[in-house]
XYZ file of C-alpha atoms in Angstrom:
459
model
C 78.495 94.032 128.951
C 77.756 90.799 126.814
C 80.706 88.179 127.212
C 81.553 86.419 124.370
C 80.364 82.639 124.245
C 80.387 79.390 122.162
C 84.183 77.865 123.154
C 84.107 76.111 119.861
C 84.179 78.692 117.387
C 86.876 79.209 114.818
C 88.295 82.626 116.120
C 91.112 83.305 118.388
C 91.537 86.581 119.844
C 94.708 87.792 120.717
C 96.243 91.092 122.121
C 97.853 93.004 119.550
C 99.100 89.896 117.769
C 102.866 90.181 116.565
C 105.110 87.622 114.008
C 107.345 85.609 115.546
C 110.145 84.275 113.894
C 110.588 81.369 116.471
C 110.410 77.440 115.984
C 107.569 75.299 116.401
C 107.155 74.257 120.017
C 104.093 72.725 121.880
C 102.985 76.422 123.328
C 103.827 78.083 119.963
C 99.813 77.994 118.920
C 98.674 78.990 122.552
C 100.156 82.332 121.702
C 97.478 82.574 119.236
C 94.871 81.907 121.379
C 93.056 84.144 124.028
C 89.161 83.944 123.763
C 86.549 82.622 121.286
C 84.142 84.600 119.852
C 81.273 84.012 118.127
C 78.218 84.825 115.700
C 80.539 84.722 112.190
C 80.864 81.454 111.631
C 78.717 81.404 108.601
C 80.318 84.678 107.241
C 84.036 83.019 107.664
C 82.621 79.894 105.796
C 82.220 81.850 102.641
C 84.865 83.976 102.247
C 86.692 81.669 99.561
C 88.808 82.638 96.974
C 86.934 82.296 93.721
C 88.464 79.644 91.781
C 87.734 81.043 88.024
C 89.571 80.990 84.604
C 91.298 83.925 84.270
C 89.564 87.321 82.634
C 89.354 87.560 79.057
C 90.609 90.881 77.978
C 87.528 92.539 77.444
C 86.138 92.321 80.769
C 87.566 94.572 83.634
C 89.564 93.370 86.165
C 88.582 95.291 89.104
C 84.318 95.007 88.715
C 84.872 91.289 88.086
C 86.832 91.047 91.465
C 84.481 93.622 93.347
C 81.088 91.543 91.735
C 82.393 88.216 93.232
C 81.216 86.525 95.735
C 84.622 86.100 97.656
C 84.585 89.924 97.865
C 81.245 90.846 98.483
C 81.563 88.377 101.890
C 84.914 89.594 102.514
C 83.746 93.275 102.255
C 80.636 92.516 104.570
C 82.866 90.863 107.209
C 85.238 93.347 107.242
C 83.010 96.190 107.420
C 80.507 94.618 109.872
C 83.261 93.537 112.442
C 86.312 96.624 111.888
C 86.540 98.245 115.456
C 85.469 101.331 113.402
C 82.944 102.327 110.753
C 84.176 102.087 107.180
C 83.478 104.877 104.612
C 81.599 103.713 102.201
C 83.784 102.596 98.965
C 86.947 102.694 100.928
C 88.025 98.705 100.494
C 86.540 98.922 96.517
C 89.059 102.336 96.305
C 91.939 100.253 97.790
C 90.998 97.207 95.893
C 91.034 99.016 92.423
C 94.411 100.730 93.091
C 95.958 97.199 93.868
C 94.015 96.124 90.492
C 95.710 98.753 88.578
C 98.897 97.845 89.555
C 98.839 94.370 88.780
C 99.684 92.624 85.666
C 99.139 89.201 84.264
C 97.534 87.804 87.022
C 94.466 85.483 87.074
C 91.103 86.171 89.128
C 92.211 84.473 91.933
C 95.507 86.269 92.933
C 93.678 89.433 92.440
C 91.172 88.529 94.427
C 93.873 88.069 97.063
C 95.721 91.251 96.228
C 92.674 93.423 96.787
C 92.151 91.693 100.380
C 95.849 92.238 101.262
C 95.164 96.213 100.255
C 91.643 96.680 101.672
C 93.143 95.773 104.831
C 96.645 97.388 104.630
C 94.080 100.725 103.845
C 93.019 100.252 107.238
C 95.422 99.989 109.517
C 99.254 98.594 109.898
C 98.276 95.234 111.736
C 95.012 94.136 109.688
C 96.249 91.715 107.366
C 95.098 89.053 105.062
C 97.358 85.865 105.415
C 97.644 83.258 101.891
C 97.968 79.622 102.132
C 101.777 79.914 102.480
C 101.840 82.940 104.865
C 99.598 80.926 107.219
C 100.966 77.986 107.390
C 104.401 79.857 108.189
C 102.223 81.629 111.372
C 100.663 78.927 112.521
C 104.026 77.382 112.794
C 103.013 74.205 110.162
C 106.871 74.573 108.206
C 108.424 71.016 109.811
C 111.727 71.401 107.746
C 112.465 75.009 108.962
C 112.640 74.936 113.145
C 115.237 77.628 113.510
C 115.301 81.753 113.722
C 116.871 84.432 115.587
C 114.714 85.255 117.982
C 113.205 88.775 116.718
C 109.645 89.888 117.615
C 108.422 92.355 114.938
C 105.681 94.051 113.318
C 105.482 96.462 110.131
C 106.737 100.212 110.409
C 104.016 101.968 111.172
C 106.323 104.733 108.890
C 104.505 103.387 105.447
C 107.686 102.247 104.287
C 106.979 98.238 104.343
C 109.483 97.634 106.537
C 109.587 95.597 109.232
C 110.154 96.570 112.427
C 112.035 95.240 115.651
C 109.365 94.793 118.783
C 111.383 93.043 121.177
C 114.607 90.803 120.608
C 114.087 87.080 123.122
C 116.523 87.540 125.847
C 119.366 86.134 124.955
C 118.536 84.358 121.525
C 121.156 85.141 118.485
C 119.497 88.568 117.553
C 119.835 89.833 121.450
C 123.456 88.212 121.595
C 124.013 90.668 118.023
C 122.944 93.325 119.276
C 119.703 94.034 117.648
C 117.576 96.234 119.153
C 113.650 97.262 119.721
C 113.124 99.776 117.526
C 115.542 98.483 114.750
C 113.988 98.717 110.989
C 115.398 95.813 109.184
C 116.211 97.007 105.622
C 116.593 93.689 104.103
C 116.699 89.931 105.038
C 119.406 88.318 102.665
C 119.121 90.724 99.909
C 115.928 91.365 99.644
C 114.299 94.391 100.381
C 111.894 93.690 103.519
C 109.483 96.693 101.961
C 108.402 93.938 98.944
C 107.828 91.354 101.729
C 104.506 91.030 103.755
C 105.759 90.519 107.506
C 104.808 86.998 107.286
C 107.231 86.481 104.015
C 109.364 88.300 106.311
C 109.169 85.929 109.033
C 109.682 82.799 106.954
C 113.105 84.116 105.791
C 114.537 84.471 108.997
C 113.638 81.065 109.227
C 115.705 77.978 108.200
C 117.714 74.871 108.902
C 119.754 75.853 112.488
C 122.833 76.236 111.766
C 122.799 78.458 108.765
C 123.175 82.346 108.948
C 121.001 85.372 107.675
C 122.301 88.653 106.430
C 120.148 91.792 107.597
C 120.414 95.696 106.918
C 119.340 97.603 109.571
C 118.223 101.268 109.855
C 118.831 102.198 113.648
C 117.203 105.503 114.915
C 119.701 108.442 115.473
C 122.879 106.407 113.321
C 123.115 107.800 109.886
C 124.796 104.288 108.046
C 123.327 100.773 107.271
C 123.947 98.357 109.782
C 125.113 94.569 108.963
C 124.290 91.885 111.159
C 124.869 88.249 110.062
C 123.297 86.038 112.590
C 123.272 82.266 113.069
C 119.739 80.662 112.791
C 119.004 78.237 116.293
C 116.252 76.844 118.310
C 114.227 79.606 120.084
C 113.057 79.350 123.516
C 110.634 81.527 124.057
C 111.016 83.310 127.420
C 108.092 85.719 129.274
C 109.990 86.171 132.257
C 113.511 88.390 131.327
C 114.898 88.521 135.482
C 113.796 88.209 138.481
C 115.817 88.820 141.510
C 116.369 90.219 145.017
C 117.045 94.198 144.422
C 117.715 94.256 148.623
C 116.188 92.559 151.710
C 112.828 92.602 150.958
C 112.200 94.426 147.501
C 111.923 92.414 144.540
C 112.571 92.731 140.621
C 110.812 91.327 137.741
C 111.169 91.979 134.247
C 108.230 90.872 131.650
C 109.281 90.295 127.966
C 105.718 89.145 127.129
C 102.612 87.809 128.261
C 101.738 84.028 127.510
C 99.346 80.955 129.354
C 102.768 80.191 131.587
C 103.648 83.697 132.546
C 101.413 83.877 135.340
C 102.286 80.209 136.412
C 106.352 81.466 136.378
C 105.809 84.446 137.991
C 104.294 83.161 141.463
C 107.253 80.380 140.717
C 109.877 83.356 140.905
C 108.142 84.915 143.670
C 108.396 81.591 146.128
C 112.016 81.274 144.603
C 112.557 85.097 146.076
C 110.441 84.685 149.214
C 113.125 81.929 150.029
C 116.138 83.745 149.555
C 114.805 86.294 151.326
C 113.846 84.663 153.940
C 110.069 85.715 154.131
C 107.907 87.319 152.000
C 108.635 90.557 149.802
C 107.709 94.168 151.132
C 108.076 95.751 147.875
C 108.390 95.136 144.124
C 109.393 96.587 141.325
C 107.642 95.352 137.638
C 109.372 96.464 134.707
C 107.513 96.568 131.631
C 109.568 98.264 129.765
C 109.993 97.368 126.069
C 107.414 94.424 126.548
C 104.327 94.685 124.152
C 102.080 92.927 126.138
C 100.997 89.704 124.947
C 97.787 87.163 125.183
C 94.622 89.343 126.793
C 93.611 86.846 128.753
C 97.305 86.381 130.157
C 96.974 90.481 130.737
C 93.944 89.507 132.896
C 95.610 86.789 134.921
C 98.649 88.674 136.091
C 96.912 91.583 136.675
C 94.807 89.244 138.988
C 97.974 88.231 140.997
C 98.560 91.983 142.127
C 94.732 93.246 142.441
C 91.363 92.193 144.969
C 89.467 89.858 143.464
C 86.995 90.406 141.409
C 88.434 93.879 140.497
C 87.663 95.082 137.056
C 91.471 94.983 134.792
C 90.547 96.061 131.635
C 87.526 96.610 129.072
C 86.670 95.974 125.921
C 84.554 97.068 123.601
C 84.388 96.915 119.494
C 81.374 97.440 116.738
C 80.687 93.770 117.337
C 78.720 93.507 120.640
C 80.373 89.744 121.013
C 83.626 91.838 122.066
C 81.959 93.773 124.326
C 83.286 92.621 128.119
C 84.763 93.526 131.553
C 87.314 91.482 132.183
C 88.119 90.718 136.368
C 90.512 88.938 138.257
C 88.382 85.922 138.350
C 89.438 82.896 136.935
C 86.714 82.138 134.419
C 88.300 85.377 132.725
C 91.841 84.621 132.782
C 92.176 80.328 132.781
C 90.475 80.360 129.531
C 90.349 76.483 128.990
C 93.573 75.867 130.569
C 94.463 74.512 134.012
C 97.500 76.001 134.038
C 96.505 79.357 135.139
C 94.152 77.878 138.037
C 96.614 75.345 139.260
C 98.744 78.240 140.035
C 96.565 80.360 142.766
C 97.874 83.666 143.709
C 99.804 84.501 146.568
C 97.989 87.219 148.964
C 101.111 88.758 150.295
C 101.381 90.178 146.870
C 98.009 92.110 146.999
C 99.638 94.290 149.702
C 103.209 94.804 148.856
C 104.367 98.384 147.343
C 104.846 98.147 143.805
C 106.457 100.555 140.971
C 105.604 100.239 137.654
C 108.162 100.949 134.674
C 107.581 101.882 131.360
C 108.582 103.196 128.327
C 108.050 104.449 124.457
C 108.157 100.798 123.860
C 105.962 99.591 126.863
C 102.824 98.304 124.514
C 99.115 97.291 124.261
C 98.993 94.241 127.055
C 101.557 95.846 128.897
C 99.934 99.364 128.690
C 96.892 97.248 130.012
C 98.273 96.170 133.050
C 100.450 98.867 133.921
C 96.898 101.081 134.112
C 94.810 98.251 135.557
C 97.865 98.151 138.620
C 98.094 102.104 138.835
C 94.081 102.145 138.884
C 92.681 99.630 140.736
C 95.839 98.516 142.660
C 97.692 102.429 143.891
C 100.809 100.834 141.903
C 103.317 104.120 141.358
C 103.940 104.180 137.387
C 107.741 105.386 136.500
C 109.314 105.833 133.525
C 108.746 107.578 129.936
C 104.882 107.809 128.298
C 104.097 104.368 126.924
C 103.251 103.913 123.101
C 99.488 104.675 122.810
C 98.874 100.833 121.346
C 95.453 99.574 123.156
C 93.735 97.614 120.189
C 93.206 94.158 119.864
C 93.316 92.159 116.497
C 91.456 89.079 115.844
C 92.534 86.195 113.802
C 89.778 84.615 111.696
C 90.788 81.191 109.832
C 88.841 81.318 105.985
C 88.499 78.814 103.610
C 91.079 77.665 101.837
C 93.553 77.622 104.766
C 93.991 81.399 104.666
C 93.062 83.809 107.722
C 92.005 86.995 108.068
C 93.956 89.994 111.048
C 91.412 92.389 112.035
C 91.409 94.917 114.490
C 88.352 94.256 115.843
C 88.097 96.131 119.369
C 89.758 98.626 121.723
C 90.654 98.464 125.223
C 90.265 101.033 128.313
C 91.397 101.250 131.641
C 89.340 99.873 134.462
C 88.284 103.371 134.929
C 87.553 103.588 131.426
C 90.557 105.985 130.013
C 91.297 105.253 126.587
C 95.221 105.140 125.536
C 94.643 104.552 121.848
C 97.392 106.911 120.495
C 98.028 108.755 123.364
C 99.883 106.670 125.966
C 99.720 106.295 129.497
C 102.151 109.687 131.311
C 103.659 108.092 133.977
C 103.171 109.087 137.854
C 106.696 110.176 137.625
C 108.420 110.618 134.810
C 112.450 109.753 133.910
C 113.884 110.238 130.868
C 116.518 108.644 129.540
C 118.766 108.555 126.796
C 118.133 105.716 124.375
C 121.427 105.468 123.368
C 122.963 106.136 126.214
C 121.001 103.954 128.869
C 122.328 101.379 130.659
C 121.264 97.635 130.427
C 118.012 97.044 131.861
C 117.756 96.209 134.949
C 121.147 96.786 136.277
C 120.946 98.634 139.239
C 124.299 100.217 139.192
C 123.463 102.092 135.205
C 119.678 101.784 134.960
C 118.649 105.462 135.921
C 114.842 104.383 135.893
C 115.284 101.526 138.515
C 117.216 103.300 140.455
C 114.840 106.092 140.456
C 112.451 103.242 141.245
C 114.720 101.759 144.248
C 114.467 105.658 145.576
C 110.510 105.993 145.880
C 110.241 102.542 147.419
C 112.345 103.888 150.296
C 110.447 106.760 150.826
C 107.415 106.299 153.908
């Protein structure tokens, strides 16, 4: 399959990109960042927003927006480059519904509206990102460093609101008790469903110090919850634990997957090889509640567990530039970092026994590796079906300094099983009950690790 080329063009590619409301820090971008692709450069550079007067009253709205320029390129980038094909007058239908609801506003904010529908029409996690928004996502808001530490992404219910991914290990939203799976109501009054998830993001945002008020809807409690949390500095962690489970079985629990996870990983690993006193027989990798993270960071600890050379995911899209196997070779996990090759894999972990958990909330690059292990590496998958999520967005910078989310291709197995909306069914399955569960990872409550600890004792 074609691999994508040209390191210098303005895409990134990331897996399943989420919002983070987290302060600006040097890696902060590199979450942004996977691969480059190429062959739209001259598309991107003229999607603009039209800079007109506004309409005089006798012309209409909607065919001015649909004749402009602006759209016509938007609407040929979209539909050229969407992982699937687009019926034809689906973006104008959503366009001229956002039209009609509009009122007093000039050519270029519908012009902007009508993007932000076109693409909500399509899916939950296309998006089309303003001046402000991007700024905000790029992390480019000096005078607001502070959040909670929330990783979240828009209820897939069609409500608008915004929903809980992943809470960083012990940041002020973990330490209140918010939870994956959470649907936050309201951010200081204001209804999250009349927020984009990027508005969203910038109001948990602010000076650290100061506190935010959210509503939360949990699943299975009937009442509002309150949480008022105070704003700090987030450090963003990939690694949640990693510890001895017994002589000579290991634990490690992945929030997400960024450039430095492989790097910390192999660091843990030495860190448990020496207080074990030799290397590790077994491991256990729980990916539960992690939704993945950077594709090529997929690829490179996926390449830490498997032969070399072995095939860890593929990907294909509409777009032949996404088309690709990706290995356990460098070139497809170091991307243009030395990070990843400075940290060479240990071959004792190639041949330990390793279990696999999961959950409803084990996601996209997680779902990714947790096949490419029980595939291509005999790894025993336990847990609960995981959530079916296996596309992957692409962010696409416009004029202006506005950006464009597209899901742009699809990933399989290295077998070439499809997940998309479906999951991956564990080898052995545990249920548990959500709100009954004890914390992850303690061995003494966690009814999937120790169901884990059980099948690495068996011959």
């Amino acid at each position: 399959m074609p691999r994508p080329a040209g390191r210098g063009a303005p895409f990134t590619r990331e897996m399943k990109v989420k919002a983070m409301d987290v302060s600006r820090n040097p890696g902060s971008q590199k979450r942004w960042r996977s691969s480059l692709l190429t062959g739209m450069a001259i598309l991107l550079a003229s999607v603009g927003l039209a800079r007109a007067t506004p309409a005089n009253d006798d012309e209409d709205a909607y065919e001015r927006v649909v004749a402009s320029p602006s759209w016509r390129s938007f609407s040929r980038l979209v539909s050229r480059n969407y992982v699937r094909p687009i019926k034809a007058g689906q973006l104008e239908a959503s366009c001229k519904t956002s039209v009609a609801s509009q009122s007093s506003q000039d050519h270029a904010s519908r012009i902007e509206r009508c993007f932000q529908a076109a693409l909500g029409g399509l899916d939950s996690t296309s998006h089309y990102f303003n001046a402000a928004e991007w700024r905000v996502l790029r992390g480019d808001t000096p005078n607001k460093l502070a959040g909670i530490g929330l990783e979240m992404k828009t209820h897939a219910g069609g409500d608008g609101l915004v929903e809980v991914v992943s809470p960083i290990k012990g940041a002020p939203a973990d330490r209140a008790d918010l939870r994956a799976g959470d649907l936050i109501v309201s951010i200081d009054g204001t209804s999250t469903s009349s927020l984009s998830l990027a508005q969203s993001v910038n109001a948990l945002r602010g000076e650290a110090g100061t506190k935010t008020t959210l509503q939360v809807r949990r699943p299975g409690v009937p009442e509002l919850l309150k949480f008022v949390v105070a704003r700090e500095p987030i450090k963003m962690m990939t690694v949640g634990s990693a510890k001895l489970l017994s002589p000579g079985v290991g634990y490690f629990r992945l929030l997400q997957f960024q450039d430095r996870t492989r790097g910390e990983v192999l660091a843990d690993v030495a860190k448990l090889e020496a207080d074990n006193g030799g290397p590790l027989h077994s491991l256990v990798l729980d990916l539960r509640d992690s939704p993945g993270g950077l594709l090529t960071a997929t690829v490179g600890l996926a390449a830490l567990f498997v032969k070399p050379g072995a095939v860890v995911v593929q990907v294909s899209g509409r777009n032949t530039a996404m088309n690709r196997i990706y290995r356990a070779v460098p070139e497809d996990y170091a991307g243009n970092t030395s990070a990843q090759i400075d940290a060479p894999a240990r071959p004792s972990l190639q041949s330990l026994r390793l279990v696999v958990l999961v959950n409803g909330k084990t996601g996209a690059g997680a779902e990714a590796l947790a096949k490419a292990l029980q595939e291509s590496r005999n790894a025993v998958v336990l847990g609960q079906p995981t959530s079916g999520l296996a596309s992957i967005e692409t962010i696409m910078p416009l004029e202006f300094d506005t950006a464009l989310k597209l899901t742009m291709g699809a990933m399989s197995s290295p077998n070439g099983m499809s997940w998309q909306g479906r999951g991956i069914v564990p080898d052995i399955l545990v249920s548990v009950d959500e709100h009954g569960k004890g914390e992850l990872g303690e061995i003494t409550t966690d009814k999937q690790l120790m169901a884990a600890i059980a099948r690495l004792k068996r011959p």
